[in-house]
Amino acid sequence: MNEPRTLLSIDRVSKSFGRVKAVEDISLDIRENEFFALLGPSGCGKTTLLRMLAGFEPPSDGRILLDGRDITRTPPNKRPVNLMFQSYALFPHMSVRANVSYGLEMERLPAKEIRSRVDAILTTTELVSFADRKPEQLSGGQRQRVALARALVKRPRLLLLDEPLGALDKKLRGAMQLELKRLQNEVGITFVIVTHDQEESLVMADRIAVLKDGRLLQCDAPRAVYEHPCDRFVADFIGVTNFLQGKATADGVLTSNGVKIAGKVPNMLSPGVATVAAVRPERIRLFPSPETANRVAGTVEALAYQGLDLQLHVRTPLSDKPFLVRVTADAVDRQPVSAGDQVELGWDAADVRIYAD
Amino acid sequence: MAPALAWLTALMVVPCALVLTLAFFRRGIYGGIEYTVTLENFGLVFDPLYARIFLKSAYIAGTATGIAVIIGYAAAYAIAAAPRRLQPVFLFFAVLPFWSNYLIRTYAWIVLLNREGLITQLLRWVGYTGEPPSMLYTEGAVIAGLVYNYLPFVILACYAPLSRLNPELGEASRDLGASSVTTFRRIILPLTVPGIAAGAVFVFVLSIGNFVTPALLGGGRFQMIGNLVYDQFLTVNDWPFGAALAIALIAVMLLVLMAQSQFADRAAGRTIEARGGADG
């Protein structure tokens, strides 16, 4: 299989507002037809980066290349890039149809072509029956689709989406996540989405870039980011993790109360430095076999039933916080546990990630 | 409800009714009022001599309105684009002239426009040696005085919708391929036009009936309807004709206000989207 073509290159881009560095030396390559997520907590610089891609903020340093062409200084109206705003920014004095046509009118296309392209996108986004309404007469989900249609109808090389589902309620979000992914497949346009919702990025994106304080921490496929977070922050930000503090040894971490956690220690951590071991709740087994590398006894404090699986809070001598353990409902059926029970937890050395503390 | 109604009756309905009744009587031979009902005062309003003054007043008020709207909108636009915390400061300075008396503000223009006034001195200072320009007691001086006095109304009326406008609307327009000029024409202007209309009506209505500014800056021969009404009541002592002129003026103002409210109703559908907050 050939290597997918790079569509957009972000080359050592930085942005400062006065003394505040919003984006610091970020380099990223986004591939053709990719669904790419910029993920991070608020204030991490993801929106600033997106605005630089759209052309609203000039980078303080670095270059942005689209199809190999330098667009760093190209104004927003001259870029084959469209942005779907977090507030949707629909024109309140125009109907849905006028909103969607606007971008094509700017390209001075013949009226007939505008009409057919707008009709087609309104059909795709299921907005035909709302074409004559004003934005204020629409629900949140409908507005979101108008904003999407208005950007997609331009057939941009790259579509930027700023927290596109942020204004929707939880149930609608779930539906729209899949809907966006389906649409992206259908139209064959590269999507770059900004989100602070790690779950959303795991569901939708082909690749995720995790940002913090204006810096790029990790850029990888969702599974790789989840299974091999590059540092403690990413491990904590993506999904749920148990952290165990201690000091590094040659083959694991020694907690303050003398328990050894077996795991692969990165070369950069010399023995004795403060480290933290991380284990995902679903990697932990109840009643492990005797040869399991890491085993610890504890007391079940609480059980939370979550449909397919159960979340257990287990008090152990390893840390102040209860251990989070996720087991399937089936496993509990076979070997029932309830609050107050003594259990043994076990996990493999391969499931332990060790980071500098 | 009742006190408001009493207030309105005492201060609006009764005086207007008095003026209206007065207009149907006849001027006495030695001034005063002869109580015989007649329509000739209204006929006289349409006499070419007076109709011309009406048209001229409308022209002066219209020109002042046009200039005030252009300057005022530009000023409001600049204030709305300034950093948030500076905006109240700029608005304060825009409204500051209102704190001094209207007459004093108008007299200041005499000092400026006088044959040997500040502007002439400034011209001399930069090396101009010719005749001093005659600026005072001209139509232009009257228009300048009206624009100056009523500009803050336009700035305030235009600032309100401009500052409420979600800046992302302009960005969205640019993003969709529009130039800044097109963005202004198709997005920003249509969404802020109610403010322009409100400000324009203020300036027009206050200008067309004005008599102080034309009297001071237009010179003795310069007449607008306001001066005409003033003269009928205080110089010529023809109260009935003065009343008829006043009624005609009120009718013109009402027409303008009605047109504006029609326009506002039509624009009511286009409410302005609230500012969208984005972070991250």
XYZ file of C-alpha atoms in Angstrom:
637
model
C 0.000 0.000 0.000
C 1.333 3.446 -0.856
C 1.908 5.988 1.827
C -1.072 8.375 1.921
C -0.344 11.768 0.382
C 0.267 14.740 2.681
C -2.309 17.470 2.124
C -1.387 20.003 4.756
C 1.982 20.618 6.351
C 2.230 22.655 9.495
C 5.910 23.496 9.626
C 7.318 24.754 12.944
C 4.416 27.135 13.510
C 4.352 29.410 16.545
C 1.944 32.131 17.592
C 2.310 34.672 20.360
C -0.204 37.222 21.574
C 1.953 39.806 23.285
C 3.939 37.799 25.804
C 1.556 34.863 25.777
C 2.696 31.974 23.612
C -0.500 30.370 22.358
C 1.174 27.918 19.976
C 4.790 26.889 20.238
C 6.764 25.280 17.470
C 4.172 22.808 16.204
C 4.879 20.625 13.191
C 2.226 18.285 11.834
C 1.441 16.624 8.538
C -2.207 16.027 7.760
C -2.951 13.466 5.076
C -5.374 13.552 2.200
C -8.893 12.388 3.205
C -7.927 12.070 6.808
C -10.206 12.790 9.759
C -7.751 14.551 12.016
C -8.436 15.722 15.576
C -6.680 18.475 17.517
C -7.338 17.509 21.099
C -6.534 19.304 24.311
C -7.947 21.111 27.328
C -9.190 24.662 26.862
C -6.367 27.133 26.456
C -4.063 24.567 24.857
C -3.803 26.505 21.596
C -5.912 24.206 19.443
C -8.359 26.929 18.395
C -5.496 29.343 17.665
C -3.880 26.694 15.470
C -7.180 26.167 13.659
C -7.593 29.912 13.114
C -4.109 30.024 11.610
C -5.080 27.248 9.208
C -8.214 29.205 8.242
C -6.173 32.373 7.750
C -7.598 34.536 10.523
C -4.367 34.715 12.506
C -0.971 34.991 10.859
C 1.575 32.714 12.540
C 4.358 34.536 14.411
C 6.756 31.975 13.008
C 6.758 28.964 10.706
C 4.944 28.015 7.517
C 1.696 26.378 6.484
C 1.716 24.430 3.211
C -1.357 23.142 1.419
C -0.678 20.746 -1.462
C 2.926 21.866 -1.177
C 1.971 25.518 -1.759
C 2.851 28.053 0.935
C -0.417 29.581 2.190
C 0.993 31.115 5.371
C 0.089 34.653 4.291
C -2.903 33.853 2.063
C -6.040 35.687 3.280
C -8.986 33.496 4.366
C -11.091 34.312 1.303
C -8.317 33.076 -1.028
C -7.759 29.691 0.667
C -9.424 26.463 -0.457
C -10.076 25.893 3.240
C -13.350 26.400 5.089
C -14.068 26.702 8.758
C -17.167 25.628 10.590
C -17.412 27.972 13.559
C -18.176 26.850 17.067
C -20.998 29.407 17.224
C -21.935 28.282 13.655
C -21.907 32.008 12.682
C -24.942 31.595 10.436
C -26.025 34.859 8.825
C -29.178 35.699 10.803
C -30.731 37.877 8.083
C -30.522 35.182 5.426
C -32.526 32.027 4.862
C -30.900 28.609 5.052
C -30.655 28.543 1.253
C -29.106 32.034 1.119
C -26.605 31.055 3.811
C -25.549 27.983 1.866
C -25.474 29.783 -1.512
C -23.373 32.679 -0.199
C -20.012 30.978 -0.596
C -20.765 29.887 -4.155
C -21.973 33.372 -5.098
C -18.571 34.622 -3.974
C -17.003 32.273 -6.523
C -19.222 33.938 -9.180
C -20.546 30.602 -10.386
C -23.517 30.555 -12.781
C -26.863 30.725 -10.956
C -27.865 27.343 -12.322
C -24.815 25.600 -10.947
C -25.210 27.314 -7.573
C -28.785 26.122 -7.416
C -27.998 22.512 -8.219
C -25.041 22.329 -5.854
C -27.008 23.914 -3.014
C -29.919 21.529 -3.653
C -27.549 18.577 -3.566
C -25.921 19.561 -0.264
C -29.285 20.402 1.332
C -30.402 16.884 0.410
C -27.247 15.318 1.854
C -27.657 17.210 5.108
C -31.434 16.634 5.209
C -32.263 20.324 5.187
C -34.462 20.555 2.077
C -37.650 21.252 4.030
C -35.937 24.027 6.017
C -34.445 25.845 3.029
C -36.620 28.952 3.435
C -36.317 29.261 7.191
C -34.170 31.769 9.024
C -31.482 30.404 11.376
C -33.417 31.526 14.459
C -36.270 29.219 13.414
C -34.040 26.148 13.576
C -33.036 23.805 16.386
C -29.413 23.458 17.482
C -28.894 20.294 15.467
C -30.384 21.871 12.351
C -28.179 24.955 12.686
C -25.181 22.705 13.020
C -26.131 21.000 9.747
C -26.609 24.356 8.003
C -23.137 25.436 9.127
C -21.760 22.169 7.811
C -23.640 22.437 4.514
C -22.467 26.037 4.048
C -18.841 24.957 4.395
C -19.114 21.682 2.450
C -20.889 23.192 -0.557
C -17.652 25.060 -1.343
C -15.908 21.697 -1.799
C -12.853 22.848 0.142
C -9.597 20.905 0.079
C -9.710 21.050 3.845
C -12.623 21.502 6.230
C -11.864 22.844 9.692
C -14.400 22.223 12.448
C -14.181 24.111 15.729
C -15.901 22.095 18.491
C -18.633 21.215 15.976
C -20.727 19.249 18.438
C -20.088 21.413 21.482
C -23.516 23.062 21.457
C -25.500 19.843 21.145
C -26.891 17.675 23.909
C -25.255 14.360 24.689
C -27.548 12.060 22.762
C -27.505 14.207 19.630
C -23.721 14.426 19.891
C -23.374 10.680 19.669
C -25.565 10.541 16.574
C -23.787 13.498 14.954
C -20.343 11.977 15.581
C -21.196 9.052 13.347
C -23.057 11.332 10.945
C -19.988 13.549 10.528
C -17.830 10.517 9.904
C -20.268 9.186 7.303
C -20.395 12.586 5.599
C -16.643 12.834 5.542
C -16.427 9.459 3.817
C -19.118 10.491 1.373
C -17.680 13.843 0.316
C -14.045 12.754 0.462
C -12.815 15.953 2.082
C -10.051 16.138 4.677
C -11.468 17.125 8.070
C -9.549 18.759 10.873
C -11.620 18.934 14.006
C -10.849 20.778 17.233
C -12.235 19.236 20.388
C -11.629 19.066 24.111
C -13.626 15.844 24.318
C -11.197 12.910 24.252
C -13.981 10.374 23.786
C -15.235 12.271 20.734
C -11.777 12.306 19.183
C -11.322 8.571 19.822
C -14.636 7.817 18.099
C -14.219 10.047 15.075
C -10.598 10.651 14.241
C -8.180 8.670 12.133
C -5.373 10.403 13.964
C -5.243 12.576 17.058
C -2.806 15.331 17.976
C -2.781 16.003 21.720
C -1.879 19.586 22.621
C -1.075 21.163 25.943
C 0.056 24.721 26.699
C 0.615 25.399 23.014
C 2.836 22.395 22.481
C 2.259 19.156 20.607
C 2.615 16.207 22.975
C 1.657 13.274 20.791
C 0.270 12.622 17.344
C -0.952 9.147 16.549
C -3.897 6.891 15.753
C -6.550 6.782 18.544
C -5.611 3.275 19.571
C -1.917 4.106 19.799
C -2.615 7.257 21.803
C -4.825 5.276 24.153
C -2.523 2.274 24.553
C 0.794 4.091 24.497
C 0.346 7.612 25.818
C 3.665 9.441 25.539
C 3.538 10.999 28.978
C 1.600 11.217 32.192
C -0.571 14.099 30.973
C -1.732 12.245 27.867
C -2.327 9.051 29.855
C -4.494 11.020 32.261
C -6.281 13.097 29.601
C -7.256 10.197 27.346
C -9.536 7.678 28.998
C -9.277 6.580 32.625
C -6.068 5.378 34.264
C -4.841 4.240 37.679
C -1.652 6.014 38.716
C 0.778 4.539 41.235
C 3.595 6.745 42.481
C 7.017 5.519 43.442
C 10.674 5.371 42.438
C 12.111 3.791 39.339
C 13.984 0.500 39.571
C 15.639 -1.524 36.816
C 12.432 -3.397 35.984
C 9.562 -1.460 37.457
C 8.414 0.966 40.118
C 8.838 0.649 43.872
C 5.942 2.327 45.680
C 6.487 4.202 48.928
C 5.147 1.308 50.984
C 7.534 -1.161 49.380
C 5.347 -2.851 46.778
C 7.047 -3.542 43.465
C 5.141 -2.918 40.230
C 6.694 -4.813 37.354
C 6.803 -3.041 34.024
C 9.121 -1.800 31.288
C 11.020 1.270 32.449
C 11.920 3.785 29.714
C 15.680 4.225 29.260
C 15.536 7.879 30.186
C 14.418 7.059 33.734
C 17.430 6.107 35.838
C 16.782 4.053 38.985
C 15.729 6.106 41.990
C 13.952 8.972 40.206
C 10.339 9.728 41.012
C 8.093 7.880 38.599
C 4.512 6.942 38.144
C 3.119 3.685 36.847
C -0.149 3.754 34.915
C -2.581 0.874 34.392
C -5.875 1.080 32.490
C -8.884 -0.243 34.508
C -9.810 -2.763 31.783
C -6.335 -4.341 31.948
C -6.854 -5.435 35.534
C -8.233 -8.907 36.281
C -9.971 -10.082 39.413
C -8.559 -13.281 40.912
C -5.471 -13.481 38.658
C -3.484 -16.625 38.086
C -0.477 -17.054 40.423
C 2.070 -16.360 37.663
C 0.645 -12.868 36.953
C 3.464 -10.350 37.339
C 1.576 -7.799 39.434
C -0.804 -8.838 42.125
C -2.333 -6.933 45.019
C -5.051 -7.625 47.565
C -7.800 -5.113 48.237
C -11.332 -4.488 49.452
C -14.193 -3.700 47.093
C -15.633 -0.336 48.112
C -18.236 0.168 45.446
C -19.592 -1.313 42.242
C -21.061 0.667 39.373
C -23.046 -1.198 36.788
C -22.545 0.291 33.325
C -24.416 -2.024 31.001
C -21.829 -4.167 29.317
C -19.350 -3.919 32.138
C -18.902 -3.067 35.797
C -16.663 -0.526 37.371
C -15.208 -1.531 40.726
C -13.591 0.767 43.260
C -11.053 -1.323 45.128
C -9.154 0.003 48.153
C -5.538 -1.262 48.094
C -2.392 -0.437 50.043
C -0.830 0.836 46.790
C -2.324 4.326 46.774
C -4.672 6.714 48.560
C -7.181 6.585 45.779
C -9.286 3.494 45.178
C -8.175 1.370 42.265
C -10.519 1.518 39.269
C -11.175 -1.899 37.780
C -13.369 -2.586 34.782
C -14.634 -6.114 34.364
C -17.281 -7.516 32.077
C -20.669 -8.296 33.562
C -20.165 -11.898 32.418
C -16.996 -12.254 34.493
C -18.836 -11.064 37.591
C -21.663 -13.511 36.898
C -19.150 -16.345 36.958
C -17.439 -15.147 40.124
C -19.755 -12.821 42.029
C -18.308 -9.902 44.011
C -20.038 -7.343 46.141
C -19.049 -4.335 48.205
C -16.917 -5.290 51.216
C -15.458 -8.406 49.590
C -11.745 -9.112 49.701
C -10.393 -9.518 46.163
C -7.072 -9.937 44.522
C -6.182 -7.769 41.526
C -3.626 -8.666 38.923
C -2.206 -7.265 35.713
C 0.623 -8.038 33.328
C 3.895 -6.165 33.182
C 3.160 -5.407 29.513
C 0.081 -3.402 30.534
C 2.048 -1.062 32.785
C 3.230 2.307 31.421
C 5.896 4.095 33.387
C 6.429 7.865 33.248
C 8.508 10.467 35.015
C 6.476 11.997 37.815
C -50.957 54.010 34.046
C -53.129 56.897 35.202
C -50.262 59.285 36.144
C -48.558 58.583 32.823
C -51.779 59.292 31.007
C -52.308 62.520 32.924
C -48.739 63.547 32.160
C -49.165 62.781 28.480
C -52.456 64.659 28.349
C -51.086 67.721 30.110
C -47.826 67.945 28.208
C -48.603 66.475 24.800
C -52.289 66.259 23.925
C -53.426 69.632 25.306
C -50.627 71.741 23.754
C -50.980 69.988 20.419
C -54.745 70.438 20.502
C -54.260 74.131 21.314
C -51.854 74.595 18.424
C -54.156 72.681 16.108
C -57.206 74.773 17.104
C -55.227 77.987 16.787
C -54.384 77.113 13.194
C -58.055 77.308 12.200
C -58.507 80.921 13.353
C -57.560 84.215 11.732
C -55.012 86.795 12.677
C -56.513 89.950 14.138
C -55.802 93.239 12.390
C -53.610 94.474 15.222
C -52.164 91.091 16.012
C -54.030 88.875 18.400
C -56.533 86.272 17.276
C -59.859 86.680 15.556
C -62.040 83.721 16.404
C -63.509 82.947 12.998
C -62.918 79.503 11.585
C -60.946 79.414 8.335
C -58.681 77.106 6.355
C -56.649 79.866 4.720
C -53.651 79.383 7.073
C -53.182 75.867 5.696
C -53.600 77.160 2.163
C -50.824 79.654 2.838
C -48.479 76.852 3.943
C -48.555 75.586 0.360
C -47.815 79.026 -1.050
C -44.633 78.660 -3.158
C -42.824 81.141 -0.903
C -43.294 78.963 2.172
C -43.267 75.634 0.376
C -39.781 76.555 -0.822
C -38.665 77.081 2.783
C -40.124 73.675 3.650
C -38.200 72.042 0.827
C -35.028 73.879 1.724
C -35.373 72.814 5.369
C -35.857 69.227 4.274
C -32.822 69.527 2.015
C -30.643 70.997 4.803
C -31.872 68.411 7.330
C -31.403 65.620 4.762
C -27.861 66.676 3.920
C -26.969 67.004 7.616
C -28.481 63.569 8.218
C -26.502 61.998 5.378
C -23.209 63.462 6.561
C -23.913 62.649 10.225
C -24.762 59.036 9.324
C -21.531 58.543 7.357
C -19.307 60.093 10.021
C -21.281 58.626 12.911
C -21.346 55.090 11.504
C -17.621 55.206 10.794
C -16.954 56.461 14.328
C -19.218 53.802 15.863
C -17.527 51.133 13.742
C -14.105 52.246 14.943
C -15.254 52.301 18.581
C -16.829 48.837 18.299
C -13.576 47.530 16.788
C -11.452 48.979 19.599
C -10.380 46.824 22.566
C -13.347 46.115 24.824
C -12.083 48.039 27.825
C -11.394 51.194 25.776
C -14.851 51.317 24.223
C -16.611 53.043 27.169
C -13.840 55.679 27.174
C -14.314 56.462 23.478
C -18.095 56.551 23.887
C -17.690 58.946 26.790
C -15.663 61.325 24.623
C -18.146 60.984 21.763
C -20.981 62.098 24.021
C -18.952 64.670 25.981
C -20.112 67.729 23.937
C -23.648 66.983 25.111
C -22.631 68.075 28.573
C -22.304 71.683 27.462
C -25.122 73.967 26.417
C -26.420 73.764 22.856
C -26.040 77.523 22.395
C -22.465 77.518 23.598
C -21.609 74.653 21.281
C -23.130 76.568 18.393
C -21.326 79.797 19.339
C -18.076 77.853 19.240
C -18.671 77.368 15.530
C -18.915 81.131 15.071
C -15.467 81.439 16.637
C -14.213 78.757 14.271
C -15.826 79.966 11.038
C -15.562 83.709 11.484
C -13.794 85.696 8.723
C -10.890 86.164 11.106
C -11.735 83.057 13.104
C -9.613 80.063 14.019
C -9.787 78.423 10.610
C -8.704 81.583 8.815
C -5.875 82.035 11.297
C -4.820 78.491 10.732
C -4.787 79.095 6.967
C -2.687 82.258 7.474
C -0.320 80.304 9.686
C 0.332 77.738 6.948
C 1.014 80.588 4.498
C -2.333 81.461 2.936
C -2.465 85.166 2.088
C -5.614 85.582 -0.014
C -9.063 86.729 0.992
C -10.356 85.013 4.129
C -12.878 82.377 3.037
C -16.478 83.269 3.841
C -17.661 80.291 5.790
C -19.912 81.742 8.445
C -23.503 82.624 7.498
C -23.671 80.038 4.744
C -25.733 76.936 4.161
C -22.575 74.917 4.800
C -22.135 76.484 8.224
C -25.710 75.558 9.167
C -25.187 71.974 7.994
C -21.882 71.738 9.871
C -23.554 73.031 13.031
C -26.403 70.512 12.767
C -24.062 67.602 12.018
C -21.849 68.521 14.938
C -24.703 68.842 17.402
C -26.508 65.643 16.519
C -23.580 63.374 15.665
C -23.518 61.702 19.134
C -27.049 60.405 18.523
C -25.888 58.611 15.403
C -22.768 57.250 17.083
C -24.782 55.827 19.973
C -27.539 54.455 17.733
C -25.037 52.732 15.421
C -22.716 51.544 18.172
C -25.427 49.421 19.793
C -25.955 46.948 16.900
C -22.290 47.076 15.853
C -21.026 46.097 19.293
C -23.592 43.296 19.541
C -22.625 41.860 16.178
C -20.903 38.492 16.498
C -17.432 39.096 14.979
C -17.479 35.515 13.717
C -20.161 36.532 11.189
C -17.644 38.735 9.418
C -15.033 36.002 9.636
C -17.477 33.434 8.279
C -18.137 35.687 5.296
C -14.411 36.080 4.634
C -13.958 32.344 5.072
C -16.625 31.686 2.444
C -14.683 33.758 -0.077
C -16.016 37.308 0.339
C -13.706 40.325 0.250
C -13.862 42.782 3.150
C -15.940 45.168 1.039
C -18.469 42.459 0.156
C -18.532 41.313 3.771
C -19.385 44.839 4.861
C -22.033 45.304 2.178
C -23.769 41.946 2.529
C -23.335 41.046 6.201
C -22.324 43.916 8.479
C -24.350 46.723 6.909
C -27.687 44.830 6.631
C -27.396 43.685 10.248
C -26.714 47.171 11.577
C -29.070 49.165 9.358
C -31.745 49.475 12.103
C -29.222 51.495 14.123
C -28.522 53.720 11.142
C -32.257 54.279 10.615
C -32.815 55.179 14.275
C -29.881 57.615 14.274
C -30.922 59.145 10.955
C -34.469 59.801 12.161
C -33.096 61.544 15.259
C -30.903 63.843 13.203
C -33.526 64.559 10.561
C -36.391 65.298 12.939
C -34.248 67.465 15.204
C -32.673 69.283 12.230
C -35.749 70.061 10.164
C -37.440 71.921 13.032
C -34.262 73.556 14.313
C -34.203 77.350 14.557
C -31.193 78.134 16.776
C -28.503 76.820 14.437
C -29.831 78.500 11.271
C -30.308 81.753 13.215
C -26.759 81.777 14.594
C -24.757 80.170 11.786
C -26.977 81.004 8.798
C -27.196 84.738 9.432
C -30.284 86.918 9.496
C -31.561 86.138 6.016
C -31.268 82.397 6.376
C -34.604 80.821 7.126
C -35.704 77.299 7.910
C -39.219 76.360 9.003
C -38.230 76.625 12.631
C -37.247 80.278 12.111
C -40.434 80.892 10.179
C -42.569 79.539 13.028
C -40.500 81.525 15.527
C -41.048 84.701 13.517
C -44.809 84.178 13.194
C -45.189 83.844 16.932
C -42.668 86.395 18.215
C -42.087 88.958 15.445
C -45.028 89.092 13.048
C -47.545 88.160 15.718
C -49.468 85.882 13.367
C -50.102 83.011 15.763
C -52.667 81.174 13.611
C -50.305 80.955 10.628
C -47.426 80.019 12.932
C -49.628 77.248 14.315
C -50.484 76.010 10.822
C -46.771 75.898 9.938
C -46.047 74.008 13.164
C -48.779 71.492 12.381
C -47.375 70.987 8.888
C -43.923 70.415 10.396
C -45.296 67.901 12.879
C -47.007 66.108 9.985
C -43.694 65.816 8.121
C -41.972 64.453 11.246
C -44.763 61.946 11.822
C -44.398 60.701 8.251
C -40.663 60.177 8.788
C -41.255 58.385 12.080
C -43.909 56.160 10.535
C -41.616 55.235 7.677
C -38.904 54.366 10.191
C -41.197 52.210 12.331
C -42.400 50.365 9.194
C -38.780 49.757 8.343
C -37.959 48.634 11.892
C -40.843 46.158 11.798
C -39.529 44.648 8.608
C -36.045 44.451 10.065
C -37.340 42.886 13.288
C -37.022 39.434 11.727
C -33.300 39.883 11.473
C -32.315 39.745 15.089
C -28.641 39.898 15.675
C -26.959 36.735 16.768
C -25.359 36.992 20.150
C -21.618 37.019 20.454
C -20.329 33.453 20.390
C -17.618 32.665 22.910
C -14.829 30.420 21.756
C -11.862 29.255 23.739
C -9.171 26.670 23.472
